[in-house]
Amino acid sequence: MLDGFPTKAPAPPIQKLQYADVAVTATAKDFAGIYRGKQYHAPDFDAVMDRAVAAGVDKVMLTGMLLSDIPTNLNIARKRKEQCKVTIGVHPYHAAEADERGDQYYQEITQAINTTLKEEPGLLAAFGELGLDYDHLAAASMEAQIRVFKRQLDMIVAEGWRLPLFLHCRAAFDDFVSILTPYLDRLPLRSGLVHSFVGSKSQMQTLIDLGLEVSVNGFSFRDRESLEMVRAIPLEKLQIETDAPWGEIQATSEVSKAYLKNATKLPYGSKKKDKFVMGEMVKERNESCKLEGVALIVAGLKSISVEESAAAAYKNSTNMFWRNSQ
């Protein structure tokens, strides 16, 4: 897979770096210790966030998937105001629920956003996660996803929220662009991030040309086309993330072997979920303290230092999502 890519591993960082993880789903059942419907261990998200801070991840965005995520994410952000912000919106996986409940569902989301912006504006970073995902049509039909995507864009225009968009696009690029493009000039704030992007270099360039930025994680390193795309992202348009608890970098991949040779060794064990120990990581569950790996692979692909990739991503994320915290 690495034919034509740089083979040199980035040098280890010479000082502790700062990171912003712009995609963590705190409400995922994995962080509650539940896997495939079975409780294996106690909830440990506080420990996950503590490990993030220790690894230099001083900013984390808790991504909202659906209406019921809002109070949980806000409560976490209230307790960790220096570290966490939230997004509010409906992920395409949950479009069927929003579509079924209709106006009342959107009214409750609108109320939550307006209340948060009025009373606790520092907690809300973006509107989202919204978009399209045709890889998961079993969760919500194409038609439902499109309706919910458009309905949320209509809400932003109608309410005048000056919030960047936190966008999702998977296996639906043409529809995603054709739906979003007419809205961009009508949005109160023409700013947004297409997160966890997997696609071609030309698709990435289309997103950049629309004025958007692109975020990458372990999913973005799994095929050659996306590796070419990551290498080509302009540094001033790049953000990085874990998409925890998903998106773990595959330890056996060629890019992992090539570019993670000098990764910082984390001072935590990693146990299987049925051997859980509080304060240690869970095997096959991603988390923010592993974000350095994303920065190293980006650096390796671009033949730059990890200091450069981390600093660029941190600056871009801070400017987009933490600008009202400066």
Coordinates of C-alpha atoms in Angstrom, one line a residue, residues 87-323:
T87 CA -22.5 19.5 19.0
I88 CA -26.3 19.2 18.6
G89 CA -28.0 17.7 15.6
V90 CA -29.2 14.4 14.1
H91 CA -26.8 11.9 12.6
P92 CA -28.0 10.2 9.4
Y93 CA -28.0 6.9 11.4
H94 CA -30.9 8.3 13.4
A95 CA -32.8 10.0 10.5
A96 CA -35.6 7.5 10.8
E97 CA -36.4 8.5 14.4
A98 CA -36.4 12.2 13.5
D99 CA -38.5 11.5 10.4
E100 CA -41.0 9.5 12.3
R101 CA -41.4 12.0 15.2
G102 CA -41.6 15.0 12.9
D103 CA -42.2 18.6 14.0
Q104 CA -42.0 17.9 17.7
Y105 CA -38.6 16.4 17.4
Y106 CA -37.2 19.4 15.6
Q107 CA -38.9 21.8 18.0
E108 CA -37.2 20.1 20.9
I109 CA -33.8 20.3 19.2
T110 CA -34.4 24.0 18.4
Q111 CA -35.4 24.7 22.0
A112 CA -32.2 23.0 23.3
I113 CA -30.0 25.0 21.0
N114 CA -31.6 28.3 21.7
T115 CA -31.6 27.7 25.5
T116 CA -27.9 26.7 25.4
L117 CA -26.9 29.6 23.2
K118 CA -28.7 32.0 25.6
E119 CA -27.7 30.5 28.9
E120 CA -24.4 28.6 28.3
P121 CA -23.1 29.6 24.9
G122 CA -19.6 28.4 25.7
L123 CA -20.7 24.8 25.7
L124 CA -22.0 24.6 22.1
A125 CA -19.4 24.3 19.4
A126 CA -21.3 23.4 16.3
F127 CA -24.6 22.2 14.7
G128 CA -24.4 18.5 13.8
E129 CA -23.7 15.8 13.2
L130 CA -25.7 16.0 10.0
G131 CA -25.3 14.7 6.6
L132 CA -25.7 11.4 4.6
D133 CA -24.4 7.9 5.0
Y134 CA -25.4 5.4 2.3
D135 CA -23.3 2.7 3.9
H136 CA -25.9 2.3 6.6
L137 CA -29.2 2.3 4.8
A138 CA -30.5 -0.4 7.2
A139 CA -30.5 2.3 9.9
A140 CA -32.4 4.9 7.8
S141 CA -33.4 5.0 4.2
M142 CA -31.9 7.2 1.6
E143 CA -35.1 9.2 1.4
A144 CA -35.3 9.7 5.2
Q145 CA -31.7 10.8 5.4
I146 CA -32.2 13.4 2.6
R147 CA -35.3 14.7 4.3
V148 CA -33.6 15.1 7.7
F149 CA -30.5 16.6 6.2
K150 CA -32.5 19.3 4.4
R151 CA -34.8 19.9 7.4
Q152 CA -31.8 20.6 9.6
L153 CA -30.2 23.0 7.1
D154 CA -33.6 24.7 6.8
M155 CA -33.6 25.1 10.7
I156 CA -30.2 26.8 10.7
V157 CA -31.2 29.3 8.0
A158 CA -34.6 30.0 9.7
E159 CA -33.1 30.3 13.3
G160 CA -30.0 32.3 12.2
W161 CA -27.6 30.2 14.4
R162 CA -24.1 31.4 13.8
L163 CA -22.7 27.9 14.3
P164 CA -20.2 26.0 12.1
L165 CA -21.6 22.8 10.7
F166 CA -20.3 19.4 11.8
L167 CA -20.9 17.2 8.7
H168 CA -21.0 13.5 7.9
C169 CA -20.6 12.2 4.3
R170 CA -20.1 8.5 3.6
A171 CA -20.7 6.8 0.3
A172 CA -23.1 9.6 -0.6
F173 CA -20.7 12.3 -2.0
D174 CA -22.7 13.5 -5.0
D175 CA -26.0 13.8 -3.1
F176 CA -24.2 15.4 -0.2
V177 CA -22.7 18.2 -2.3
S178 CA -25.8 18.8 -4.4
I179 CA -27.9 19.2 -1.3
L180 CA -25.5 21.3 0.7
T181 CA -24.2 23.7 -1.9
P182 CA -27.4 25.8 -2.4
Y183 CA -27.5 26.4 1.3
L184 CA -24.0 27.6 1.8
D185 CA -24.6 31.2 0.9
R186 CA -27.8 31.3 3.0
L187 CA -26.1 30.0 6.2
P188 CA -25.5 32.7 8.9
L189 CA -22.0 31.4 9.2
R190 CA -20.4 29.7 6.2
S191 CA -18.1 27.4 8.1
G192 CA -18.0 23.7 8.5
L193 CA -16.1 20.5 8.9
V194 CA -16.6 17.2 7.0
H195 CA -15.4 14.8 9.7
S196 CA -14.1 11.3 9.4
F197 CA -13.7 11.8 5.6
V198 CA -13.0 8.8 3.4
G199 CA -12.9 9.6 -0.3
S200 CA -10.8 10.7 -3.2
K201 CA -8.4 13.6 -3.6
S202 CA -10.8 15.3 -6.1
Q203 CA -13.7 14.9 -3.7
M204 CA -11.7 16.5 -0.9
Q205 CA -10.8 19.3 -3.2
T206 CA -14.5 19.9 -4.0
L207 CA -15.2 20.2 -0.3
I208 CA -12.3 22.6 0.2
D209 CA -13.5 24.7 -2.8
L210 CA -16.9 24.9 -1.0
G211 CA -15.2 26.6 1.9
L212 CA -15.2 23.5 4.2
E213 CA -12.5 21.8 6.1
V214 CA -11.8 18.1 6.3
S215 CA -11.0 15.9 9.4
V216 CA -9.3 12.5 9.3
N217 CA -8.9 9.5 11.6
G218 CA -8.2 5.8 11.4
F219 CA -10.9 5.2 8.9
S220 CA -9.2 7.6 6.5
F221 CA -6.0 5.4 6.4
R222 CA -7.6 2.1 5.3
D223 CA -7.3 2.4 1.5
R224 CA -5.0 3.9 -1.0
E225 CA -7.4 6.4 -2.4
S226 CA -8.0 7.9 1.0
L227 CA -4.3 7.9 1.8
E228 CA -3.7 10.0 -1.4
M229 CA -6.5 12.3 -0.2
V230 CA -5.0 12.7 3.2
R231 CA -1.6 13.5 1.7
A232 CA -3.2 16.2 -0.4
I233 CA -5.3 18.1 2.2
P234 CA -3.9 21.6 2.6
L235 CA -2.6 22.0 6.1
E236 CA -4.7 25.1 6.6
K237 CA -7.9 23.0 5.9
L238 CA -6.9 19.9 8.0
Q239 CA -8.3 18.8 11.3
I240 CA -7.8 15.5 13.1
E241 CA -9.9 13.3 15.4
T242 CA -10.3 9.8 16.8
D243 CA -14.0 9.3 16.2
A244 CA -13.8 7.4 19.5
P245 CA -14.9 4.8 20.5
W246 CA -14.6 3.9 16.8
G247 CA -12.0 4.6 14.1
E248 CA -9.0 3.0 15.8
I249 CA -5.9 2.9 13.6
Q250 CA -5.3 -0.7 12.5
A251 CA -2.1 -1.9 14.2
T252 CA -1.3 -4.3 11.4
S253 CA -1.7 -1.8 8.5
E254 CA 1.3 -0.7 6.4
V255 CA 0.9 2.9 7.3
S256 CA 0.8 2.1 11.0
K257 CA 3.9 0.0 10.7
A258 CA 5.7 2.7 8.7
Y259 CA 4.7 5.9 10.5
L260 CA 4.0 4.9 14.2
K261 CA 7.5 3.6 14.9
N262 CA 8.2 6.6 17.1
A263 CA 4.8 7.0 18.7
T264 CA 4.8 7.9 22.4
K265 CA 4.2 4.8 24.5
L266 CA 1.1 5.3 26.6
P267 CA 1.5 4.6 30.4
Y268 CA -1.7 2.5 30.5
G269 CA -2.4 -1.1 30.0
S270 CA -5.1 -2.3 27.6
K271 CA -7.4 -5.1 28.7
K272 CA -10.1 -7.0 27.0
K273 CA -13.6 -5.7 28.0
D274 CA -14.3 -8.8 30.2
K275 CA -11.0 -8.2 32.0
F276 CA -11.6 -4.5 32.6
V277 CA -9.6 -2.5 35.1
M278 CA -10.6 1.1 35.9
G279 CA -8.0 3.5 34.7
E280 CA -6.8 1.3 31.9
M281 CA -7.8 1.2 28.2
V282 CA -10.1 -1.3 26.6
K283 CA -8.8 -3.3 23.7
E284 CA -10.3 -2.5 20.3
R285 CA -12.0 0.7 21.8
N286 CA -10.6 3.9 20.5
E287 CA -10.1 7.0 22.7
S288 CA -8.7 10.5 22.6
C289 CA -5.3 9.7 24.2
K290 CA -4.4 7.8 20.9
L291 CA -4.8 11.0 18.8
E292 CA -1.0 11.4 18.4
G293 CA -1.2 8.4 16.1
V294 CA -3.4 10.3 13.6
A295 CA -1.0 13.3 13.7
L296 CA 2.0 11.0 13.1
I297 CA 0.4 9.2 10.1
V298 CA -0.6 12.6 8.6
A299 CA 2.9 13.8 9.1
G300 CA 4.4 10.7 7.5
L301 CA 2.2 10.9 4.5
K302 CA 3.1 14.6 4.0
S303 CA 6.8 14.3 4.9
I304 CA 6.5 16.9 7.6
S305 CA 7.1 16.8 11.3
V306 CA 4.4 15.7 13.8
E307 CA 4.9 19.1 15.3
E308 CA 3.7 20.7 12.1
S309 CA 0.7 18.4 11.5
A310 CA -0.4 18.7 15.1
A311 CA 0.0 22.4 15.3
A312 CA -1.9 23.0 12.0
A313 CA -4.8 20.8 13.0
Y314 CA -5.0 22.3 16.5
K315 CA -5.0 25.8 15.1
N316 CA -7.8 25.0 12.6
S317 CA -10.0 23.2 15.2
T318 CA -9.5 26.0 17.7
N319 CA -10.4 28.7 15.2
M320 CA -13.5 26.9 14.0
F321 CA -15.0 25.5 17.2
W322 CA -13.4 27.3 20.2
R323 CA -13.3 30.8 18.8

